[in-house]
Tab-separated table of C-alpha atoms and ligand atoms in Angstrom:
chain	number	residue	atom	x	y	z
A	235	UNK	CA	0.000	0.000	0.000
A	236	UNK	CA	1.419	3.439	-0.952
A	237	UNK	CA	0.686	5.743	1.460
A	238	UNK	CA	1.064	9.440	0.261
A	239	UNK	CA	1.689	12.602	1.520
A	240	UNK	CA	0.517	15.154	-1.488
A	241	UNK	CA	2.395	18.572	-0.906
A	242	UNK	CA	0.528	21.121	-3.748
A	243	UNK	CA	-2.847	19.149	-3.324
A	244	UNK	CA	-4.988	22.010	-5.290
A	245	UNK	CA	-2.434	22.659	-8.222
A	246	UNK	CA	-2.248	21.047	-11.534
A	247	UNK	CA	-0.051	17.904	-10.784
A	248	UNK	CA	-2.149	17.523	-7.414
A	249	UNK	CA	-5.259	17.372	-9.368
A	250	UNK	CA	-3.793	15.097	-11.805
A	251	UNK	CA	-2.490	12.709	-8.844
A	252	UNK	CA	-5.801	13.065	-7.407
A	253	UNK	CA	-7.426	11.256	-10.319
A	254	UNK	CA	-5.024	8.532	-10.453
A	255	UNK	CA	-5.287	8.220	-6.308
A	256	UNK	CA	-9.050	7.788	-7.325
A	257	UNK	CA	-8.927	5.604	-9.607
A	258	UNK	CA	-6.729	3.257	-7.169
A	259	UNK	CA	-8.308	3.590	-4.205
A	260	UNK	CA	-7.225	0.182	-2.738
A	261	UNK	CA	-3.348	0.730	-3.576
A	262	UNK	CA	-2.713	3.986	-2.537
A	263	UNK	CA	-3.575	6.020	0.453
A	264	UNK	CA	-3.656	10.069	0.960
A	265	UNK	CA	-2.055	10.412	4.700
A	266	UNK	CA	-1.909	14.422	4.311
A	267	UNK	CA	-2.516	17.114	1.890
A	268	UNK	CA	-0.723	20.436	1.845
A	269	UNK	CA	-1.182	23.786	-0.292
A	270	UNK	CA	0.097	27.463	0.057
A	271	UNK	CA	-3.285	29.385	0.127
A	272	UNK	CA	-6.420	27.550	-1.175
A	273	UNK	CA	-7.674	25.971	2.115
A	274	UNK	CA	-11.518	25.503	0.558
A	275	UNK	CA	-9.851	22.875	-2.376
A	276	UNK	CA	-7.948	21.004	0.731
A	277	UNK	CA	-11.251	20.786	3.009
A	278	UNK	CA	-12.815	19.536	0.160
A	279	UNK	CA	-10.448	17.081	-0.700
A	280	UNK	CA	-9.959	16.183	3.292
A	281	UNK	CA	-13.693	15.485	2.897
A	282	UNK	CA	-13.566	13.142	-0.048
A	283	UNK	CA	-10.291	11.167	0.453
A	284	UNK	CA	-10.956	11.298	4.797
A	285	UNK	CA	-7.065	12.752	4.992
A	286	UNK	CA	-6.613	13.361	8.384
A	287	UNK	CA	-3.290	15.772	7.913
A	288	UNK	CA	-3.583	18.902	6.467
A	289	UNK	CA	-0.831	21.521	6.273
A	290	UNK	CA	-1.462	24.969	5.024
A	291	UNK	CA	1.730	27.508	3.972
A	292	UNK	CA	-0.314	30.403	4.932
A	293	UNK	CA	-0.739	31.573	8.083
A	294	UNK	CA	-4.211	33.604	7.365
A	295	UNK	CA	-5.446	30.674	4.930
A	296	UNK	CA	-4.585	28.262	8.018
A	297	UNK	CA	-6.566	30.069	10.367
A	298	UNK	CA	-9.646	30.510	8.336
A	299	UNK	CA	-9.088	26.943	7.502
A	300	UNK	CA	-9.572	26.098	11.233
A	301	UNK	CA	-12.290	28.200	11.987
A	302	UNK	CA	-14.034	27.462	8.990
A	303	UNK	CA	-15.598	23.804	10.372
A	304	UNK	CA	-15.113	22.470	6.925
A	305	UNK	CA	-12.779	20.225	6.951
A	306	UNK	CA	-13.443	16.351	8.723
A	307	UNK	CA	-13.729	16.055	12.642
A	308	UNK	CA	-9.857	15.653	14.106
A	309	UNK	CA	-8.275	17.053	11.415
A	310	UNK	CA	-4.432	17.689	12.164
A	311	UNK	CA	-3.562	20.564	11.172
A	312	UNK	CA	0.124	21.784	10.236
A	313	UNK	CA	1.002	25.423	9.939
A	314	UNK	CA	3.813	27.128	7.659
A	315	UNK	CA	6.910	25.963	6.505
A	316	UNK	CA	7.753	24.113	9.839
A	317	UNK	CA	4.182	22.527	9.219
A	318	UNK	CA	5.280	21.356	5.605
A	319	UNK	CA	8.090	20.037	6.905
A	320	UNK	CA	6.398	18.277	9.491
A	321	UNK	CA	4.006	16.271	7.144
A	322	UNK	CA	6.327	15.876	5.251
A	323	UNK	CA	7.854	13.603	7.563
A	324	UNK	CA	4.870	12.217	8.895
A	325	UNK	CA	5.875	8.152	10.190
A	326	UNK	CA	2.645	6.924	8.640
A	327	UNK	CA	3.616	8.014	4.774
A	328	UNK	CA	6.378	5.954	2.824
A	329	UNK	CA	5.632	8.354	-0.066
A	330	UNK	CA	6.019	11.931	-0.506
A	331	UNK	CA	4.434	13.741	-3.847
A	332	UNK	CA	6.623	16.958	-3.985
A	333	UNK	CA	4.209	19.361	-6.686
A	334	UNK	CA	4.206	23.117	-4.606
A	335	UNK	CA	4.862	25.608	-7.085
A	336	UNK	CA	8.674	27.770	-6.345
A	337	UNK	CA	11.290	26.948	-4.034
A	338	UNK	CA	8.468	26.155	-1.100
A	339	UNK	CA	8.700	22.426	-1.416
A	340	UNK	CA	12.387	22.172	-1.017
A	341	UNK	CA	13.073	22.148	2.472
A	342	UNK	CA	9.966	19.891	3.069
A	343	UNK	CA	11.432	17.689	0.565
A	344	UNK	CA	14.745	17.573	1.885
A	345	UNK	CA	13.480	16.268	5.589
A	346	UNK	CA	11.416	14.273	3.557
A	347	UNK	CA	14.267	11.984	2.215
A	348	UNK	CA	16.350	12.432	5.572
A	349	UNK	CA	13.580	10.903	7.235
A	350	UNK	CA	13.954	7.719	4.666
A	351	UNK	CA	10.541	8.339	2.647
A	352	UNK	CA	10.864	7.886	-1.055
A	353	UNK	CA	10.159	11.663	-2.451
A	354	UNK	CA	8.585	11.585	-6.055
A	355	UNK	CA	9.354	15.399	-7.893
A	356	UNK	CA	7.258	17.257	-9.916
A	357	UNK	CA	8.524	20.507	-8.315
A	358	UNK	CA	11.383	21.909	-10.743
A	359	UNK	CA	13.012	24.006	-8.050
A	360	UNK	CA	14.061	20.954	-6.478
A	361	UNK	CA	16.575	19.108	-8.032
A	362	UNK	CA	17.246	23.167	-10.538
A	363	UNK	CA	18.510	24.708	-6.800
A	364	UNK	CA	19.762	21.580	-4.742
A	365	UNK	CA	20.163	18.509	-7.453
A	366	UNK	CA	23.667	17.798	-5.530
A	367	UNK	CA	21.735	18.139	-1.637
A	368	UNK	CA	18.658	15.973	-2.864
A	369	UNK	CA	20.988	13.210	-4.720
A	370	UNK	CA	23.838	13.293	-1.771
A	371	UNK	CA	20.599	12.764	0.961
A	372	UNK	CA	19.011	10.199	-1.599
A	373	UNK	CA	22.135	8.134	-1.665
A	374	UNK	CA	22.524	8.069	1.679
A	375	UNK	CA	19.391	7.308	3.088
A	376	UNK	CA	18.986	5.149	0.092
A	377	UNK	CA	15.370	6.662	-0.630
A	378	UNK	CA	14.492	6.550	-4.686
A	379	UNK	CA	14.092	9.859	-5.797
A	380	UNK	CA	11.047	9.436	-8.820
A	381	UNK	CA	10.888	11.839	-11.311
A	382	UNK	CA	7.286	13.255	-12.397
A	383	UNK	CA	7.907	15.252	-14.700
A	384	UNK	CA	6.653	13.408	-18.085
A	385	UNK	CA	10.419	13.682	-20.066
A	386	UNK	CA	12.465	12.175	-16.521
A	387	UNK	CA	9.735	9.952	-15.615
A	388	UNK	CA	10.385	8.626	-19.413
A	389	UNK	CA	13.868	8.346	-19.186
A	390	UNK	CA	13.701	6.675	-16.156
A	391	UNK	CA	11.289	4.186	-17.851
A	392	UNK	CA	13.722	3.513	-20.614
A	393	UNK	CA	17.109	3.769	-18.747
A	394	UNK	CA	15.922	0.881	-16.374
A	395	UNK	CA	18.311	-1.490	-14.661
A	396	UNK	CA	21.007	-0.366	-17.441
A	397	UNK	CA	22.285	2.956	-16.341
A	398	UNK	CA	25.865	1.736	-17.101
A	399	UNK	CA	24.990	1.341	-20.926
A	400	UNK	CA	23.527	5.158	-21.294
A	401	UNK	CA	25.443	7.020	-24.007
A	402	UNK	CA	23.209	10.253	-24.474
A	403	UNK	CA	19.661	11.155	-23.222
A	404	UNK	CA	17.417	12.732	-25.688
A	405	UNK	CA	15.203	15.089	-23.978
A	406	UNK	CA	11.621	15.854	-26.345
A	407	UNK	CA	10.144	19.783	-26.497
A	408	UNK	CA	6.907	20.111	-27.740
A	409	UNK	CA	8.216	24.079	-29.002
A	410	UNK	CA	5.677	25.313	-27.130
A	411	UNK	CA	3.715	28.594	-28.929
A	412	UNK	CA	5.726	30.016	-31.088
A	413	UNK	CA	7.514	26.815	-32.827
A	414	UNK	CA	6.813	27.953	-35.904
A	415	UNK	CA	7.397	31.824	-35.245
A	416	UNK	CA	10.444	33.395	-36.967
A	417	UNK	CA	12.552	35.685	-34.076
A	418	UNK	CA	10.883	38.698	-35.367
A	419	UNK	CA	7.932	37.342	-35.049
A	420	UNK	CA	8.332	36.553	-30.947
A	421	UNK	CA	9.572	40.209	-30.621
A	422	UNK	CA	6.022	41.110	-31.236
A	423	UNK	CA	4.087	38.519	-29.002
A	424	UNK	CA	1.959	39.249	-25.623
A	425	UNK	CA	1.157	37.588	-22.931
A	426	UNK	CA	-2.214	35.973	-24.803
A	427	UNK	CA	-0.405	34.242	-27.062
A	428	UNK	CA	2.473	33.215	-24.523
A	429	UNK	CA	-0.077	31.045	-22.746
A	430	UNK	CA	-1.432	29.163	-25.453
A	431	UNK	CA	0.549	25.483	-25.471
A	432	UNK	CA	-0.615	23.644	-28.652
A	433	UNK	CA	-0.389	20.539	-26.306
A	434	UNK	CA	-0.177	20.608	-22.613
A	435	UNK	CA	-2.646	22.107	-20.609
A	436	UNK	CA	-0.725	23.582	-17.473
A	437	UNK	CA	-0.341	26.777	-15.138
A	438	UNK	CA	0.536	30.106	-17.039
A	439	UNK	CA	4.306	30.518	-15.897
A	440	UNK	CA	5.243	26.522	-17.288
A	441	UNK	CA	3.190	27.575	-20.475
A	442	UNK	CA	5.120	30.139	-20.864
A	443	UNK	CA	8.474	28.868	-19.885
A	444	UNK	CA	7.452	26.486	-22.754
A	445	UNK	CA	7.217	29.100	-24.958
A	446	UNK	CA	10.222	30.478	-24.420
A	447	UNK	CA	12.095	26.720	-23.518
A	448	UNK	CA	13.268	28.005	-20.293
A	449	UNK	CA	11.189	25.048	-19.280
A	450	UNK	CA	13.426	22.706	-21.163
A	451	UNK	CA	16.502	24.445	-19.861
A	452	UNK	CA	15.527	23.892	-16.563
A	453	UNK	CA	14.563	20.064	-17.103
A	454	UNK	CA	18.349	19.607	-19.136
A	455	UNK	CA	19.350	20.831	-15.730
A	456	UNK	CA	16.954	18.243	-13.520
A	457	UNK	CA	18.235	15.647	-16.004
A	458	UNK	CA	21.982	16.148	-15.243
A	459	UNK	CA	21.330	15.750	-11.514
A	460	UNK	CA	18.960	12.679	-12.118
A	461	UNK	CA	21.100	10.838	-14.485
A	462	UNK	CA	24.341	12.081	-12.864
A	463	UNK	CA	25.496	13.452	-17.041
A	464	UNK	CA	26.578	16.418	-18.069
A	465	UNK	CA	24.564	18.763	-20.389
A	466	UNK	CA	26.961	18.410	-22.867
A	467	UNK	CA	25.543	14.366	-22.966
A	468	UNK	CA	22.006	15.426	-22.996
A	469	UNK	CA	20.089	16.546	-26.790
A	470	UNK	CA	17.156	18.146	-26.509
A	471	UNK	CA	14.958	17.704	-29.667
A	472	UNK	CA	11.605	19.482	-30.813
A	473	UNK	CA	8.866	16.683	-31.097
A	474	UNK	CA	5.508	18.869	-31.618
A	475	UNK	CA	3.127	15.996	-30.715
A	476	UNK	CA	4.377	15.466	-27.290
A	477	UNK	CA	4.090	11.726	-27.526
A	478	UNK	CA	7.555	10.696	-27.169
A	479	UNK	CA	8.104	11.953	-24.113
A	480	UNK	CA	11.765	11.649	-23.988
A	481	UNK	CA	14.621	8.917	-25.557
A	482	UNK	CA	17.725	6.757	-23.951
A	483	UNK	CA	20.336	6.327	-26.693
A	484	UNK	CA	22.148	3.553	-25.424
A	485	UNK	CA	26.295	2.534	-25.912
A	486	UNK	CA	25.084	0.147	-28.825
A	487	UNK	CA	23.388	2.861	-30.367
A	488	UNK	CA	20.349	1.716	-29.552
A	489	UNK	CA	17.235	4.212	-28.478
A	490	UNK	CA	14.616	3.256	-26.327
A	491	UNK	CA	11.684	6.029	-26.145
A	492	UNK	CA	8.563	5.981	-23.765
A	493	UNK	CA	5.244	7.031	-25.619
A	494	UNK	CA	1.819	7.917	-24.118
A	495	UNK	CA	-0.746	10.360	-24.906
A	496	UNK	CA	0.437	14.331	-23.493
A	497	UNK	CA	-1.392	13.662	-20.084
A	498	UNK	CA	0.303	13.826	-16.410
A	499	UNK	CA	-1.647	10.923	-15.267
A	500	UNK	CA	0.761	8.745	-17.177
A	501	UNK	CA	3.833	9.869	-15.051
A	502	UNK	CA	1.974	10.592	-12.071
A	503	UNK	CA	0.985	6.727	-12.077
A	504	UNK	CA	3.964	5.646	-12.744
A	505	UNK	CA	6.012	6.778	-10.224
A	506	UNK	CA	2.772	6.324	-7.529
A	507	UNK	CA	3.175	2.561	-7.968
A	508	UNK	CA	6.619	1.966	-8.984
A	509	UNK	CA	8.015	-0.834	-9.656
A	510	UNK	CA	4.503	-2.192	-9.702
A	511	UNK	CA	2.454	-1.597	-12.722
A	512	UNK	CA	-1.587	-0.781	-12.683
A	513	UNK	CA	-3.991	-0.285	-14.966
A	514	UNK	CA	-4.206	3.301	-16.612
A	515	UNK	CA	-6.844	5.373	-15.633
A	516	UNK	CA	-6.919	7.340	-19.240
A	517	UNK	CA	-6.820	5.676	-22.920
A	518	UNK	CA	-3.749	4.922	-24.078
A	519	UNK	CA	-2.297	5.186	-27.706
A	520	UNK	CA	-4.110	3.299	-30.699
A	521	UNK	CA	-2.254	2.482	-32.978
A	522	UNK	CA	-5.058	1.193	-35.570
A	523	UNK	CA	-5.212	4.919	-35.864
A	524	UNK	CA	-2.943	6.759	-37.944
A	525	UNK	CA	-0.623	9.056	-36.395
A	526	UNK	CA	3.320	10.692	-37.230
A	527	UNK	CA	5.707	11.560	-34.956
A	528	UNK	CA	8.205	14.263	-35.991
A	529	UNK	CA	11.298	15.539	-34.669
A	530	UNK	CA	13.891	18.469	-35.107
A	531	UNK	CA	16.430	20.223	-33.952
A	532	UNK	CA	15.341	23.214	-32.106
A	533	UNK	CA	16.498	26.780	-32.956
A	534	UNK	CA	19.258	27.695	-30.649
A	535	UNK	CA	19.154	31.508	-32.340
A	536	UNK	CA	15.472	31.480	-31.415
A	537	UNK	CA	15.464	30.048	-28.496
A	538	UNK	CA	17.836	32.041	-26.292
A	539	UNK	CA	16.900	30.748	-22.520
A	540	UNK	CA	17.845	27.358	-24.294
A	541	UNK	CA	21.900	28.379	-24.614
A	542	UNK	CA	21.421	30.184	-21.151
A	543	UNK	CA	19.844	26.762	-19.445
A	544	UNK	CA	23.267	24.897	-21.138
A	545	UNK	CA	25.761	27.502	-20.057
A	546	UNK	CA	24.472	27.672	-16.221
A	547	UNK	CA	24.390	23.991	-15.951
A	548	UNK	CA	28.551	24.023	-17.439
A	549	UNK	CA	28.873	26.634	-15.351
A	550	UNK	CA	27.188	25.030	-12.047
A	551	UNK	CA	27.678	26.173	-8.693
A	552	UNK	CA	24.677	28.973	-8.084
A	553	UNK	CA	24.273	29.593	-11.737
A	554	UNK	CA	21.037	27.416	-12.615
A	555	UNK	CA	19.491	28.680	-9.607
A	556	UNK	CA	20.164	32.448	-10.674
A	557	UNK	CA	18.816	31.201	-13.628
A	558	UNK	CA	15.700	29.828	-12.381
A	559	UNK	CA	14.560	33.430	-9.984
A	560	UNK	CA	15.736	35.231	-12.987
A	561	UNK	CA	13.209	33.703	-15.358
A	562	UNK	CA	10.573	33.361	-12.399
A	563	UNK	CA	10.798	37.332	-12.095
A	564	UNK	CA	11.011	38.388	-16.333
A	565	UNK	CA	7.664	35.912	-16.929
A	566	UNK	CA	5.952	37.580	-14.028
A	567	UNK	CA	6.995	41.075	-15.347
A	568	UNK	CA	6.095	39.600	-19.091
A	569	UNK	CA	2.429	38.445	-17.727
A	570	UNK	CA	1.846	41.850	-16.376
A	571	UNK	CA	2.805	43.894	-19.310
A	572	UNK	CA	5.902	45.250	-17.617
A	573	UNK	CA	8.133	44.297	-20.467
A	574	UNK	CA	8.502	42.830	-24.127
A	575	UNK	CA	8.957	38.881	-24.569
A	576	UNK	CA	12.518	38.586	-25.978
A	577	UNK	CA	13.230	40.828	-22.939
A	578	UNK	CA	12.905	37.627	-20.983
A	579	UNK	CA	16.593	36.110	-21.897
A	580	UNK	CA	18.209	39.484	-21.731
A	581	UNK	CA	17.154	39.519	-18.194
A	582	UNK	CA	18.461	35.786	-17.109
A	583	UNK	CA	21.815	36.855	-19.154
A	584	UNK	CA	21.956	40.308	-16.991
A	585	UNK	CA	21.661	38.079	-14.001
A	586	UNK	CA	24.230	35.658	-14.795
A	587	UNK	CA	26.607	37.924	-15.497
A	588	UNK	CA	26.248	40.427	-12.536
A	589	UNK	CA	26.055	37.967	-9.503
A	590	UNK	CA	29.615	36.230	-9.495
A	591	UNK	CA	29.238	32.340	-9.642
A	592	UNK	CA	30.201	30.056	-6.521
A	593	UNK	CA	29.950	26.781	-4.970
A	594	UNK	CA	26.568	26.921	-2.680
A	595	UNK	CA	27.643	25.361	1.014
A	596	UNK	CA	24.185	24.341	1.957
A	597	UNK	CA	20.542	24.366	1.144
A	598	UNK	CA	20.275	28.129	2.624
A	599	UNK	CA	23.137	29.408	0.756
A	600	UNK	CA	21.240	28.279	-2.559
A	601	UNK	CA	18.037	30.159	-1.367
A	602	UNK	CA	20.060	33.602	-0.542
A	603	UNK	CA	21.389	33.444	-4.014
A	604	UNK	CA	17.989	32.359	-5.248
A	605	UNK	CA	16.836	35.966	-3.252
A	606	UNK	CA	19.928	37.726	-4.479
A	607	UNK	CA	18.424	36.812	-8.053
A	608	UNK	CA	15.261	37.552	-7.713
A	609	UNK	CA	16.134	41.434	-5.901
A	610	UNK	CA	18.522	41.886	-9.043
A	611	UNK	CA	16.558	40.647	-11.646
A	612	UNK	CA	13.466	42.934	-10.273
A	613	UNK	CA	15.487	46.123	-10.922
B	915	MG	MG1	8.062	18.528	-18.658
């Protein structure tokens, strides 16, 4: 029996995990439930799954929450980041679903896996800001780290028991918006078009991180930390159908890819019941219908937070986490109208140049130059 703690119950991946928790309701089940704000989503989910820990980020949202009578009778309630970190390391869970949006979930995560639960990932920040913390604990402990996110989950699938054999990883980009946009044309975009994905349907700052493939940049990084590889050992290649969702090229040459329709569930499942396998809870592919798969290179002129992404990860140290605020803070000033689209890069470049590069000590050291980014990047 998998029994889950789901930090970033009310967000995208949460829902997602929520349907495949659902649909396996004798395999898996939901010890506690945290979010940052939305306390109504959690009572209602406390309600339907009878979770009997509940942590809340915020300290108002926590104390409506308790007043509010919503939620079931004896409901344990956890309060701000010492609260996330407590559930997180709850003795009752074995598994803990890391999906809070920004660097919130790493410090849960990290007691998480120092407290011997396997963690599974969706969170970006985690392994982008402290890959060498949350590998270094992993090992350790020896607690699996499981990647959600649909490419690492799919290497994972393919790599297997032969991680000795891997020669390159291929890493597939759906090219987001503006695939088939010419440079000049991106100059002229706004924030509309940004956050239409031909494919995915996700929150607006990953849509448009796709856009841009800042979101790729950031997963190259999450790959090298996964896979223990260097960038320069990981291709990244534009598949628009998002159905391979990411390719092992092997010593012998040979590539292995994992395909399933563009839907977390897939992922989500996976790494809920790993090793075991269940039944799916959406179709799968069919292949008595006709379908192509293509794949190309992608622009590296275009796509500018692309070459950043690869030179932070060479560079390592603080660098991909400078990268990471930097971005966080140009797509919120992009959302808002506050500046053009290609402004985006020129920002994360500013950034990387400005704050000299060093090796981060700890976990705190990594989120001062994570602030340090963010205050620079701002101006
Ligand atoms: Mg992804």
């Amino acid at each position: 029996m998998r029994k889950i703690i789901l930090l970033g119950a009310t967000g995208s991946i949460g829902e997602n995990t929520l349907e495949v928790v659902d649909a396996h309701r004798d395999a898996v089940e939901l010890v506690g439930i945290a979010a940052n704000t939305r306390w109504r989503e959690l009572a209602a989910i406390a309600q339907k799954y009878a979770v009997k820990h509940v942590a809340i980020f915020d300290e108002t949202a926590a104390q409506e929450a308790q007043g509010s009578g919503t939620f079931p009778a004896g409901t344990r309630f956890y309060v701000g980041l010492d609260g996330l970190i407590e559930i997180a390391t709850l003795a009752e869970a074995n598994l803990v679903v890391t999906a809070v949006v920004g660097t919130l979930g790493l410090k849960p995560t990290l007691a998480a896996i120092h407290a011997g639960k396997d963690v599974a990932v969706a969170s970006k920040e985690i392994l982008v800001l402290a890959g060498q913390f949350v590998m270094a604990a992993a090992r350790e402990r020896g607690v699996s780290i499981l990647p959600m996110d649909s490419e690492h989950n799919a290497i994972f699938q393919c790599i297997g028991e032969e991680k000795r054999h891997v020669d390159r990883l291929i890493l597939t980009a759906s090219g987001g918006a503006f695939r088939d946009y010419t440079l000049e044309e991106m100059a002229r975009v706004v924030p509309a078009d940004a956050l239409k994905n031909p494919n995915w349907n996700m929150g607006p700052k990953v849509t448009v991180d796709s856009s841009s493939m800042a979101n790729k940049g950031l997963e190259l990084i999450e790959a090298t930390w996964l896979f223990d590889l260097p960038e320069s050992r990981i291709d990244i290649v534009v598949h628009p159908q998002s159905i391979v969702h990411s390719m092992v090229k092997f010593c012998d040459g040979s590539v292995i890819a994992q395909l399933a329709p563009p839907s977390m569930t897939f992922p989500i499942q996976h790494c809920l019941f790993y090793p075991k396998r269940l039944a799916g809870t959406r179709p799968s592919l069919d292949f008595t219908q006709a379908f192509s798969l293509e794949f190309r290179a992608p622009d590296y002129g275009k796509y500018k937070c692309l070459r950043l992404a690869r030179a932070a990860s060479r560079a390592g140290g603080i660098a991909p986490a400078v990268f990471n605020a930097a971005n966080e803070v140009a797509v919120d000033a992009f959302l808002k109208g506050k500046i053009p689209y290609l402004e985006i890069p020129e920002i994360i470049e500013r950034s990387l140049e400005k704050i000299p590069n060093r090796v981060p000590v700890d976990l705190d050291d990594v989120l001062a130059a994570d602030a340090e980014a963010r205050l620079l990047s701002g101006q």
